[in-house]
Structure formats: C-alpha cells, structure tokens
N, CA and C atoms as an extended XYZ file, in Angstrom:
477
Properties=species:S:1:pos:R:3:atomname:S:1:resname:S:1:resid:I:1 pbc="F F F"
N        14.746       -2.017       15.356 N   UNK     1
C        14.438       -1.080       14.307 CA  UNK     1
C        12.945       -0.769       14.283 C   UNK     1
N        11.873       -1.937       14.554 N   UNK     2
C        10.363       -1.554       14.830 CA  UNK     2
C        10.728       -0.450       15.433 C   UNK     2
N        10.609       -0.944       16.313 N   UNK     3
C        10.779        0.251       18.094 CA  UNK     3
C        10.671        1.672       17.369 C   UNK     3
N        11.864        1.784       17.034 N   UNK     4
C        12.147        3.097       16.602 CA  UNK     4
C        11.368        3.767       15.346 C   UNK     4
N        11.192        2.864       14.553 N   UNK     5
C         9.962        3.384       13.679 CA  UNK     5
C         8.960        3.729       14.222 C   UNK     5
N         8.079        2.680       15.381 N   UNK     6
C         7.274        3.098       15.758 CA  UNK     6
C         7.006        4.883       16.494 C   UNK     6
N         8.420        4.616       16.934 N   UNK     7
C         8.427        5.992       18.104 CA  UNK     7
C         8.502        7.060       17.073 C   UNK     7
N         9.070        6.997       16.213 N   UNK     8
C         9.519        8.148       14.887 CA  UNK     8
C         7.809        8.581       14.267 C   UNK     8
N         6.955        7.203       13.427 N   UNK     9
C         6.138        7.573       13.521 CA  UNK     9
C         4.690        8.159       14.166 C   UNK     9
N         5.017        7.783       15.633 N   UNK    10
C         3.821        7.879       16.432 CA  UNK    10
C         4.383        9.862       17.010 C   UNK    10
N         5.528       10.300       16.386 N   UNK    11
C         5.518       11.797       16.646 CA  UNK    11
C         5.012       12.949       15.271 C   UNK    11
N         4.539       12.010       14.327 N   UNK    12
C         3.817       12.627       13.470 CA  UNK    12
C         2.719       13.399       14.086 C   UNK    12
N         2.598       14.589       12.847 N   UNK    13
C         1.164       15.389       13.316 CA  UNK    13
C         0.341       14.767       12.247 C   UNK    13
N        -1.261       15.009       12.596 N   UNK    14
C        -1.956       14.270       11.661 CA  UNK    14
C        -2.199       15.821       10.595 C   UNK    14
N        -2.547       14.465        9.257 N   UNK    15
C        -2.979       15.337        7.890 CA  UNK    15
C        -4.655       15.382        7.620 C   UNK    15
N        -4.871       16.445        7.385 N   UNK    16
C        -6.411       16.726        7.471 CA  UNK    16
C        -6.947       16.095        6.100 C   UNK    16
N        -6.085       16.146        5.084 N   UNK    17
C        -6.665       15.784        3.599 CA  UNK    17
C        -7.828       14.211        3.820 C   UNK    17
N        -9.057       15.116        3.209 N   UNK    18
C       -10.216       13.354        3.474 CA  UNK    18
C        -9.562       11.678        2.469 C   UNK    18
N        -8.471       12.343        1.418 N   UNK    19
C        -8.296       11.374        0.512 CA  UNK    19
C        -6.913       10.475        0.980 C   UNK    19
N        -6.097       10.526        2.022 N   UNK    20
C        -5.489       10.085        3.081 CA  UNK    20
C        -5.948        8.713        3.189 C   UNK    20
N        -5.501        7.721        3.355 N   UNK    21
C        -5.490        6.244        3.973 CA  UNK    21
C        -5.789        6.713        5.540 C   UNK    21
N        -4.386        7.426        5.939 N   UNK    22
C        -4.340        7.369        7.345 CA  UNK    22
C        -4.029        8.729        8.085 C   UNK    22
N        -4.641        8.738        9.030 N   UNK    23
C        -4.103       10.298        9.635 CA  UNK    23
C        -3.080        9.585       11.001 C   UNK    23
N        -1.793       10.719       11.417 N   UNK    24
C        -1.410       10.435       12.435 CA  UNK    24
C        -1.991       10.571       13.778 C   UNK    24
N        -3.089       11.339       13.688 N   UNK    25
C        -3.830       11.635       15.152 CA  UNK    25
C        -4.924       10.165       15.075 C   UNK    25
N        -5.107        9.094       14.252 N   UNK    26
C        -6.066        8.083       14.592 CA  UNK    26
C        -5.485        7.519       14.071 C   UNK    26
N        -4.218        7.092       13.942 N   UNK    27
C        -3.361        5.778       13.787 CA  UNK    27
C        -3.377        5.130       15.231 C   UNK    27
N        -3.718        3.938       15.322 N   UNK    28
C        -3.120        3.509       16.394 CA  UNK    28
C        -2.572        2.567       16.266 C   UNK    28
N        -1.410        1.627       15.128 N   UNK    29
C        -0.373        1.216       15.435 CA  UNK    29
C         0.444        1.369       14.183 C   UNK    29
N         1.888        0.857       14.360 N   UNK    30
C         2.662        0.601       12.875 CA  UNK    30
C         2.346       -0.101       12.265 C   UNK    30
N         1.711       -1.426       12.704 N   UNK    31
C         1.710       -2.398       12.083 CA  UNK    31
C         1.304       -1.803       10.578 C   UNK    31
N        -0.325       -1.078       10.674 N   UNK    32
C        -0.909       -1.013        9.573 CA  UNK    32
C        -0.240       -0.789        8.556 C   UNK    32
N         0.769        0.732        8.782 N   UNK    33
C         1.554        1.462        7.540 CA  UNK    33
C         2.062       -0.023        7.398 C   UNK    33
N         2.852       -0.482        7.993 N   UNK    34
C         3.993       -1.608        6.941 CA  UNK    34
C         3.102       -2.728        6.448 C   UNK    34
N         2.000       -3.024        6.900 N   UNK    35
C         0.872       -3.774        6.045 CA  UNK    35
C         0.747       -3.817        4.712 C   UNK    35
N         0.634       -2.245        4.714 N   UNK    36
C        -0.026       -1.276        3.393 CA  UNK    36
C         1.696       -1.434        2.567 C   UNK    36
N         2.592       -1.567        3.045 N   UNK    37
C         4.029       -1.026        2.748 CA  UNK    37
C         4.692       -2.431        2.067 C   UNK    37
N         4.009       -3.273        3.029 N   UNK    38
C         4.142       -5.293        2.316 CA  UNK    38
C         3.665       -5.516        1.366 C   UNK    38
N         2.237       -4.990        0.902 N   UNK    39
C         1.294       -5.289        0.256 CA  UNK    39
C         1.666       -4.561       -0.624 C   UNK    39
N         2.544       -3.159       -0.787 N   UNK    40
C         2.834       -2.433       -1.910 CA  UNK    40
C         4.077       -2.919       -2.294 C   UNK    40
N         5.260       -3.465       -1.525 N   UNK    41
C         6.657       -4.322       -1.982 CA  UNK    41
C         5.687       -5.660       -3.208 C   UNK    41
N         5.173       -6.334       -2.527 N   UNK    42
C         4.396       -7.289       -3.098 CA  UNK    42
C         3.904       -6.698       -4.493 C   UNK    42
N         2.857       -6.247       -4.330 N   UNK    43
C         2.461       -5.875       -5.753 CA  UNK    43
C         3.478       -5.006       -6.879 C   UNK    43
N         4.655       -4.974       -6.623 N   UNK    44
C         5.807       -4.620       -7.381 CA  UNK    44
C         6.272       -5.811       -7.578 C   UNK    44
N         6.359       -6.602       -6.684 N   UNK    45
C         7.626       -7.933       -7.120 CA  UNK    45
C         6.799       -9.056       -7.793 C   UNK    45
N         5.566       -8.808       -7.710 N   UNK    46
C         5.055      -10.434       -8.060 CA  UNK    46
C         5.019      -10.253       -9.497 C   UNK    46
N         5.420       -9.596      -10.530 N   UNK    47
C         5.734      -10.356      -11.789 CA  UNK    47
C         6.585      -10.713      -11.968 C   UNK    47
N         7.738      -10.427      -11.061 N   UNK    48
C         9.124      -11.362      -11.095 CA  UNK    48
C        10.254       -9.875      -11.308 C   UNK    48
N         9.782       -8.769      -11.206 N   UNK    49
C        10.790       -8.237      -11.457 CA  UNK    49
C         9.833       -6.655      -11.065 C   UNK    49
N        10.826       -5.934       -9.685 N   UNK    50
C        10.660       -5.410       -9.108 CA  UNK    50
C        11.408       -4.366       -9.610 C   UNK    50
N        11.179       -2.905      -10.475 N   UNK    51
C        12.315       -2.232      -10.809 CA  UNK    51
C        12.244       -1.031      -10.043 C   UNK    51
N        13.159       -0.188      -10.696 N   UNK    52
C        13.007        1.274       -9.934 CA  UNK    52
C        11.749        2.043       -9.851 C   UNK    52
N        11.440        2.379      -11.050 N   UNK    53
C        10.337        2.992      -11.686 CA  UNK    53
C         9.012        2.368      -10.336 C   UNK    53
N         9.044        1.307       -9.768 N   UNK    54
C         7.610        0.891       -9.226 CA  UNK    54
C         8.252        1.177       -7.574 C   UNK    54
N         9.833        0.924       -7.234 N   UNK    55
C         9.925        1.478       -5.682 CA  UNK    55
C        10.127        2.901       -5.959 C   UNK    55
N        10.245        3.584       -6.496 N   UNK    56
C         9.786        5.134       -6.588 CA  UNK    56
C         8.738        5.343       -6.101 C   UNK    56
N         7.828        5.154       -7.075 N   UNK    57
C         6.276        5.420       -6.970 CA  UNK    57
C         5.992        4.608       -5.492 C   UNK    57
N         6.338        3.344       -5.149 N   UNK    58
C         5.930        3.437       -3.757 CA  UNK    58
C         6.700        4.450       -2.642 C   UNK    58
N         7.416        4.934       -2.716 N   UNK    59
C         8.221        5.597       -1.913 CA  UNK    59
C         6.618        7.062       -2.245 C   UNK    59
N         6.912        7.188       -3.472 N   UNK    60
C         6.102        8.743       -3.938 CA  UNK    60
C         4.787        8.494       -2.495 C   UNK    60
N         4.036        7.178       -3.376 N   UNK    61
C         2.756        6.844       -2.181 CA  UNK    61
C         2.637        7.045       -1.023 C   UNK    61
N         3.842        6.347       -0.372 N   UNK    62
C         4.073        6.107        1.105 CA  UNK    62
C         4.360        7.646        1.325 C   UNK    62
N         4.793        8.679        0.581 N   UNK    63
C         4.712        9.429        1.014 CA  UNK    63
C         3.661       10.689        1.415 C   UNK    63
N         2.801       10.409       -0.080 N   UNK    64
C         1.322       11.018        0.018 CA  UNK    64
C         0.644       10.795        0.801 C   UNK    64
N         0.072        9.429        1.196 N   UNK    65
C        -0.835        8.424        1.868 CA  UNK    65
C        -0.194        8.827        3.345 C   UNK    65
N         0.631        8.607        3.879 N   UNK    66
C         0.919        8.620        5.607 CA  UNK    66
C         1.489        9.906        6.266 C   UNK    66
N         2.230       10.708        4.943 N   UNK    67
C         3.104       12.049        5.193 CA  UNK    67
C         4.151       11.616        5.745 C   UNK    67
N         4.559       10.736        5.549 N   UNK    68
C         6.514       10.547        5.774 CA  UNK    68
C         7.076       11.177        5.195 C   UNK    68
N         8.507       11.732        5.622 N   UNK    69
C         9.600       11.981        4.923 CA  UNK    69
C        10.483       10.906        4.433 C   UNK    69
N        11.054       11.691        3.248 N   UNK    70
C        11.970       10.133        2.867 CA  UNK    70
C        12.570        9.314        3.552 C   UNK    70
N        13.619       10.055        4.539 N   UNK    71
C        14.264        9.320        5.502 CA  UNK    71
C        13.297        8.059        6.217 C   UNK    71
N        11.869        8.588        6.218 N   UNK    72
C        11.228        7.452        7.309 CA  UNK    72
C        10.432        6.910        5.837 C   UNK    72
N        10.161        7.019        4.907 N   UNK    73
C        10.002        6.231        4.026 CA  UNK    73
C        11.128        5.248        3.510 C   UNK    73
N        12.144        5.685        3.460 N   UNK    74
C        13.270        4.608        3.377 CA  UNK    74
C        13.689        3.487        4.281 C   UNK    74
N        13.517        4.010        5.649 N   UNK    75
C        13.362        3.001        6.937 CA  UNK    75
C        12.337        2.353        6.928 C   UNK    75
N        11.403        2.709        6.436 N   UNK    76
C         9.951        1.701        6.372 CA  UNK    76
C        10.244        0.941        5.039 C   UNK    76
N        10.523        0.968        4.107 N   UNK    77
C        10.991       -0.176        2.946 CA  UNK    77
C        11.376       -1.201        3.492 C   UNK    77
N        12.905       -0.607        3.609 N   UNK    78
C        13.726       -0.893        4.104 CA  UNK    78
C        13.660       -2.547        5.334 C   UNK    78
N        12.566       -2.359        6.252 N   UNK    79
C        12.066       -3.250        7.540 CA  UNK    79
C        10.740       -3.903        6.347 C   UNK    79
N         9.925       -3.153        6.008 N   UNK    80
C         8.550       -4.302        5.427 CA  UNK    80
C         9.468       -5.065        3.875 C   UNK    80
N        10.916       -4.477        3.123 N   UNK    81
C        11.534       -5.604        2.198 CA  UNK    81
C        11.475       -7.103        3.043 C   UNK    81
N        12.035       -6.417        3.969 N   UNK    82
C        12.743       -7.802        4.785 CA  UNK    82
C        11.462       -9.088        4.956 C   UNK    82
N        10.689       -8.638        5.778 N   UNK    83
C         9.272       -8.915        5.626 CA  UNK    83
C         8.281       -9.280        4.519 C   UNK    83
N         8.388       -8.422        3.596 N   UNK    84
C         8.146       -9.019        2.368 CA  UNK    84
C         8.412      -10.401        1.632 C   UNK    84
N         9.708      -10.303        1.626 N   UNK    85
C        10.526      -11.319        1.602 CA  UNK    85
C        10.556      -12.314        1.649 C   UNK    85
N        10.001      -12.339        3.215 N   UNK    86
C        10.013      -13.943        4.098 CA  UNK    86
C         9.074      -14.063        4.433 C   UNK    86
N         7.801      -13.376        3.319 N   UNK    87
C         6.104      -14.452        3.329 CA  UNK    87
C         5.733      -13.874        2.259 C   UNK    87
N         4.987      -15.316        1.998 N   UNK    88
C         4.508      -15.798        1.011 CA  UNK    88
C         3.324      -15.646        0.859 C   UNK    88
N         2.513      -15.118        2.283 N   UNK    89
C         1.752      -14.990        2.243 CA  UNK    89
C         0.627      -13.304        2.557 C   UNK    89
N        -0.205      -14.120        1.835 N   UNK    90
C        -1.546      -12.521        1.779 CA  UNK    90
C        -2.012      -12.145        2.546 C   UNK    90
N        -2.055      -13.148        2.867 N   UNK    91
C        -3.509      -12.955        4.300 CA  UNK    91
C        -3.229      -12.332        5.409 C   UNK    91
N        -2.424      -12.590        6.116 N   UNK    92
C        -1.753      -11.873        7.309 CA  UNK    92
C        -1.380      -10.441        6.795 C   UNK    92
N        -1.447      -10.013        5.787 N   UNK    93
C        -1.360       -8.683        5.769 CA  UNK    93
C        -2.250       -7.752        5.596 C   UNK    93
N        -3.297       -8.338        4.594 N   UNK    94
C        -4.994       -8.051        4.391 CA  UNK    94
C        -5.798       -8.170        5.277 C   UNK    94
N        -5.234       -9.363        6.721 N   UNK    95
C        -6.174       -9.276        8.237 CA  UNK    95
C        -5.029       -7.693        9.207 C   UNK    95
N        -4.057       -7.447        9.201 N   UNK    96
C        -4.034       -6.754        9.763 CA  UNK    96
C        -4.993       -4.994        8.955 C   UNK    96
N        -4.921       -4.845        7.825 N   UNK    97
C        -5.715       -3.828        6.638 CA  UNK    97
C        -7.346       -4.123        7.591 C   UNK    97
N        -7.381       -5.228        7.042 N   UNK    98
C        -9.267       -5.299        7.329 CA  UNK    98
C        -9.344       -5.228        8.805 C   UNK    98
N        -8.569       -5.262        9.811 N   UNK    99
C        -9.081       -5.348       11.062 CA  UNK    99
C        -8.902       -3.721       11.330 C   UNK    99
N        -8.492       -2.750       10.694 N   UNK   100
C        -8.103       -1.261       10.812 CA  UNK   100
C        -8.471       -0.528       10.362 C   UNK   100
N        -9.156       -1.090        8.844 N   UNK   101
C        -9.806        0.266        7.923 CA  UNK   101
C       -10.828        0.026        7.526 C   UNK   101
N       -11.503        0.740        7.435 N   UNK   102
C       -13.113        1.141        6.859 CA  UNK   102
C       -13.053        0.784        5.465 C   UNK   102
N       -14.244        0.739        4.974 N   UNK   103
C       -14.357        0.020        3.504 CA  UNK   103
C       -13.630        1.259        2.677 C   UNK   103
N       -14.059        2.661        2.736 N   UNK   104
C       -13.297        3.785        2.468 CA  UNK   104
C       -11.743        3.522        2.271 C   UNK   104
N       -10.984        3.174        3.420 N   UNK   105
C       -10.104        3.449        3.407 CA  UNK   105
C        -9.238        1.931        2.455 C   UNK   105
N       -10.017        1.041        2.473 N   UNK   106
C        -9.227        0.197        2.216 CA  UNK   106
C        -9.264       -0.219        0.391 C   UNK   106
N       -10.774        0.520       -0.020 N   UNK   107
C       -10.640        1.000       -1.123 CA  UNK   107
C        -9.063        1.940       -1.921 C   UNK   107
N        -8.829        2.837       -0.690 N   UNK   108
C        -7.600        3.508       -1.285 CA  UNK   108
C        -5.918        2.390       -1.193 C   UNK   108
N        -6.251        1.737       -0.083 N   UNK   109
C        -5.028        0.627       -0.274 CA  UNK   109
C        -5.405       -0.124       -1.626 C   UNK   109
N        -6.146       -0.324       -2.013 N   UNK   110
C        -6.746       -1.297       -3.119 CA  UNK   110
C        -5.944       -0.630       -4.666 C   UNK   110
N        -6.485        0.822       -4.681 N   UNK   111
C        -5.928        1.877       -5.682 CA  UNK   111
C        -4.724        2.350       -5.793 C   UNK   111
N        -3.933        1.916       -4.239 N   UNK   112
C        -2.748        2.122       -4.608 CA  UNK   112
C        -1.566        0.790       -5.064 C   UNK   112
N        -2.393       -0.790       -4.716 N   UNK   113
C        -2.106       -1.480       -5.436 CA  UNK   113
C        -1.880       -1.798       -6.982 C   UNK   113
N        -3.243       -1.056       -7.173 N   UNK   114
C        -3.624       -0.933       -8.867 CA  UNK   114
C        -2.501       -0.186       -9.361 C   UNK   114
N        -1.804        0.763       -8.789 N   UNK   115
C        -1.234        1.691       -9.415 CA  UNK   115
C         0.400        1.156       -9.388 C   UNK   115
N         0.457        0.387       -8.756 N   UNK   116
C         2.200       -0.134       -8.733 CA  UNK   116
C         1.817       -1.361       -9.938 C   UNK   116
N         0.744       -2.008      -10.007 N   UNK   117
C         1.130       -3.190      -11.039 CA  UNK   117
C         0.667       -2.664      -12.245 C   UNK   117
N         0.392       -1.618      -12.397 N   UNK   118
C         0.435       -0.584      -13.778 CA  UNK   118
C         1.434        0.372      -13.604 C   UNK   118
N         2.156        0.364      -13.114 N   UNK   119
C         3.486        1.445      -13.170 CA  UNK   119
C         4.652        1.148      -14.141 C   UNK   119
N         4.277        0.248      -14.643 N   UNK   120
C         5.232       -0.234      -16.202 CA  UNK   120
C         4.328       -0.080      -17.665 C   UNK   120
N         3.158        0.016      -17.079 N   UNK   121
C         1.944        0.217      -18.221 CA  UNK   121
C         1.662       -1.314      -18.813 C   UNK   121
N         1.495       -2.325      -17.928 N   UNK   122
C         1.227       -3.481      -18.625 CA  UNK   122
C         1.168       -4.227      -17.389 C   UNK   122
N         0.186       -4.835      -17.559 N   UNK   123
C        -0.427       -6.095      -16.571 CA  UNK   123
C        -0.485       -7.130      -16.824 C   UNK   123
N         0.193       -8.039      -16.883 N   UNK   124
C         0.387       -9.434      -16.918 CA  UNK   124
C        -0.354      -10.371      -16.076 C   UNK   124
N        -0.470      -11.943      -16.472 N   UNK   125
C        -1.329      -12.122      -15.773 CA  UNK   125
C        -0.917      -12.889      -14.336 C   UNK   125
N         0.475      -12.387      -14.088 N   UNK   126
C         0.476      -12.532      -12.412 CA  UNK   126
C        -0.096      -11.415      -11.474 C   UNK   126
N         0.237      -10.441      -12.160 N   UNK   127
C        -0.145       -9.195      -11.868 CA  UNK   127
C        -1.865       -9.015      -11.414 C   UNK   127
N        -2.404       -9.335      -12.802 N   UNK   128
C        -3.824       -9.448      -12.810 CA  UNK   128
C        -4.382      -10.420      -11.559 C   UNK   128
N        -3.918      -11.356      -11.643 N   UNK   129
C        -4.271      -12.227      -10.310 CA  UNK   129
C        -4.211      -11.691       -9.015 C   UNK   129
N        -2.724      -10.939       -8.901 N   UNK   130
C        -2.733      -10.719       -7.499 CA  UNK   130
C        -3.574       -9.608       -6.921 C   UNK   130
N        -3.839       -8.791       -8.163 N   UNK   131
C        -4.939       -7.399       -7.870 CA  UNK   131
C        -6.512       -8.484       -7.505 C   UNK   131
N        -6.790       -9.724       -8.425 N   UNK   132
C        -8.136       -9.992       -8.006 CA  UNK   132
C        -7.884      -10.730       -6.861 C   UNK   132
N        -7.046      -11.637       -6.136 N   UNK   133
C        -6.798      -12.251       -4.964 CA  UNK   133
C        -7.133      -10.893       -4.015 C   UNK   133
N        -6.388       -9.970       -4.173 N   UNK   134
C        -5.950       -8.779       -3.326 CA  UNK   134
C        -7.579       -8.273       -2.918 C   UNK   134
N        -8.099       -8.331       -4.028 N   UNK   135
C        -9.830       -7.292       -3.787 CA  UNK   135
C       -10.546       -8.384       -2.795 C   UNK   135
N       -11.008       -9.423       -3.171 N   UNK   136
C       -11.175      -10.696       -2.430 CA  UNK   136
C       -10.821      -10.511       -1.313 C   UNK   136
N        -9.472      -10.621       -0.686 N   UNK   137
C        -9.148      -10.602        0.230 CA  UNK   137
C        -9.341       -9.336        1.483 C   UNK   137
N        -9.602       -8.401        0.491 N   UNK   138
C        -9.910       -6.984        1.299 CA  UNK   138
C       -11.444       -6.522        1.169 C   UNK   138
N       -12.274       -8.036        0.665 N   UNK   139
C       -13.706       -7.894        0.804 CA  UNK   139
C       -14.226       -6.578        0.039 C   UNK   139
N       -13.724       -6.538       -0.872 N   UNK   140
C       -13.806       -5.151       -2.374 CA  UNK   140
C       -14.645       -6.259       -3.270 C   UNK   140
N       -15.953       -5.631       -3.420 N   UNK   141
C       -16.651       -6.629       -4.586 CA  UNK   141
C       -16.003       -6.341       -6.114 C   UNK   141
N       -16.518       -7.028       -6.793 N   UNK   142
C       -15.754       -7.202       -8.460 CA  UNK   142
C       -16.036       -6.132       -9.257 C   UNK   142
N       -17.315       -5.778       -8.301 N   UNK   143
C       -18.271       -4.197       -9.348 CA  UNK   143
C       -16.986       -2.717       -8.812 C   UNK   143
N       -16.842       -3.060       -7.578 N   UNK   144
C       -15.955       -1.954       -7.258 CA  UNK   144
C       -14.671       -1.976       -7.301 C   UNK   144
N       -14.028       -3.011       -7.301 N   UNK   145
C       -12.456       -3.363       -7.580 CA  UNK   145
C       -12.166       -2.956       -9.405 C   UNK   145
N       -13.163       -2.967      -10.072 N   UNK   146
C       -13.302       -2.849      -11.683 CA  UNK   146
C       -13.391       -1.301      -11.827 C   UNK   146
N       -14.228       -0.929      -10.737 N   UNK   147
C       -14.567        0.693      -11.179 CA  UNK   147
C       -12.651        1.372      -10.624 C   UNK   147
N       -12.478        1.002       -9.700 N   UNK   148
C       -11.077        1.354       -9.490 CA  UNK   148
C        -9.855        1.351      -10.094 C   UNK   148
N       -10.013       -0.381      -10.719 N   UNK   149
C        -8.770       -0.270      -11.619 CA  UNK   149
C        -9.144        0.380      -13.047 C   UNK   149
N       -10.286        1.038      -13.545 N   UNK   150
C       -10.810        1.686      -14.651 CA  UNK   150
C       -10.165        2.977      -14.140 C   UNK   150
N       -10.417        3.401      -13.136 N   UNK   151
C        -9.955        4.990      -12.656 CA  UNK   151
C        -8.704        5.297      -12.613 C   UNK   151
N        -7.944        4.182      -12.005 N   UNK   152
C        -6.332        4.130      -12.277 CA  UNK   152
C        -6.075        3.978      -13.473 C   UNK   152
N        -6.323        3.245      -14.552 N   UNK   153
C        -6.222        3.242      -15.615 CA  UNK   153
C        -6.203        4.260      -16.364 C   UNK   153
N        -7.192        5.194      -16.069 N   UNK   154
C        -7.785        6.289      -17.036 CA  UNK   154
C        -6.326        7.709      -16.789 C   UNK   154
N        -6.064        7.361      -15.398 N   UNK   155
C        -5.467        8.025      -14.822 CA  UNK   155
C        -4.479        8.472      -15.327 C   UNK   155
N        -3.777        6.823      -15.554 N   UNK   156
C        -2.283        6.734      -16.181 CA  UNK   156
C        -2.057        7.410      -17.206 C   UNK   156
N        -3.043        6.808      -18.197 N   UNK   157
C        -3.323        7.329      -19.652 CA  UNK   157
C        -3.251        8.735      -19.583 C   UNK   157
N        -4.185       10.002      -19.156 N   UNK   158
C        -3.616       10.767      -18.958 CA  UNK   158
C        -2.605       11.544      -18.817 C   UNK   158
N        -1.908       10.796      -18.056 N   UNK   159
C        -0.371       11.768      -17.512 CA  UNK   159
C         0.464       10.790      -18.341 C   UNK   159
C-alpha cells in the first residue's frame, strides 16, 4: 500500500501557494506527508478521544497543505492510523519533519497541530503537553510556539 501511495503521490503537480508545507515538485519522499499525517492522527487522539469533528479537519488540512484529493487523503489516514497506532512514540516522527523542513515550514506543521487540539475548543492538559513536547521537539522556541498557538486561537474565535 506504501508503494502505491508513493507512486500516486509522486504524480502530483506542484502548488505554487508560499503558505503550503509542501510542494509536489520538491517533495522528495512520502515519508514526510505521513510524518505530518502521524503527528496530526496523534494530536487528535491524545486526549483519549479522537472524534469526527478533528479527522475532518485533518482530512480538510491534508488537503490544503499537500493538495490531495480525498481519495488519496483517505489512503493516507488510512496507512499513517495504522502507524499511529503502533507508536508511542514522537520522536521518530519529528526526526523524519526536522530532517526535511525548514524552520518555515515546520512552523506550519506546528500550526496545524495547534489547530486539531483546539478543534473541540478546549485544551486539556494532555493536549497542552503534547503541543509543548511537540514545539521542543521540532526545535520551535516557547516565544514562537506561543505566538502561534495565540494566532490559531484568535483564529478559531473568529469563525
């Protein structure tokens, strides 16, 4: 099922938009998307309860951020659930992020974390943890991980 994701996504055209994570013309592997795709299952499930309302909005993301269609947004869940799943752990997903993206870009993985563990409008404090583990781990200082989740915040409120 990689395989074929890979081949599905590596026939993308790239998206010019500067506010993009990733373009398809300077992707050079899957790994990253399902990184970004672990790390967004994750920050839905770790208060213990993963609902619709937050795999929507990652589906919405995954679709803004990489330009998938649903079909290949559903196949990419679908393979990084499984994955999700069966680790426990952060790090291996934040070293494949940090070995691929620019402080830029990994700022926007950061914001789109923020935005799934506020997608119920309440942050708890597993939640809260895993956003400050998460910045830490993606070498986001406290001054800028704060200005971000203020912007998502402001965001929500809004709409």
């Amino acid at each position: 099922m990689i395989k074929f994701l890979k081949n599905l996504f590596s026939k993308k055209q790239s998206d010019q938009e500067s506010n993009k994570v990733e373009t398809y013309k300077d992707l050079e592997d899957f790994d990253v998307i399902e990184a970004v795709a672990v790390m967004l299952l994750r920050a839905a499930n770790i208060d213990g309860n993963k609902d619709e309302k937050e795999i929507l909005l990652i589906k919405k993301l995954l679709n803004e951020q990489f330009n998938l269609d649903l079909n290949e947004v559903n196949l990419l869940i679908a393979a990084s659930s499984e994955k999700e799943e069966a680790s426990a752990d952060l790090y291996k997903w934040s070293k494949i992020i940090n070995d691929n993206y620019s402080k830029e870009k990994k700022n926007i993985v950061f914001s789109l974390m923020c935005e799934i563990v506020n997608a119920d409008g309440v942050i708890d404090p597993f939640e809260s943890n895993f956003i400050r583990r998460l910045s830490g781990l993606l070498y986001i200082s406290d001054k800028e991980a704060g200005i971000i989740k203020k912007k998502i915040l402001r965001t929500k409120e809004k709409s």
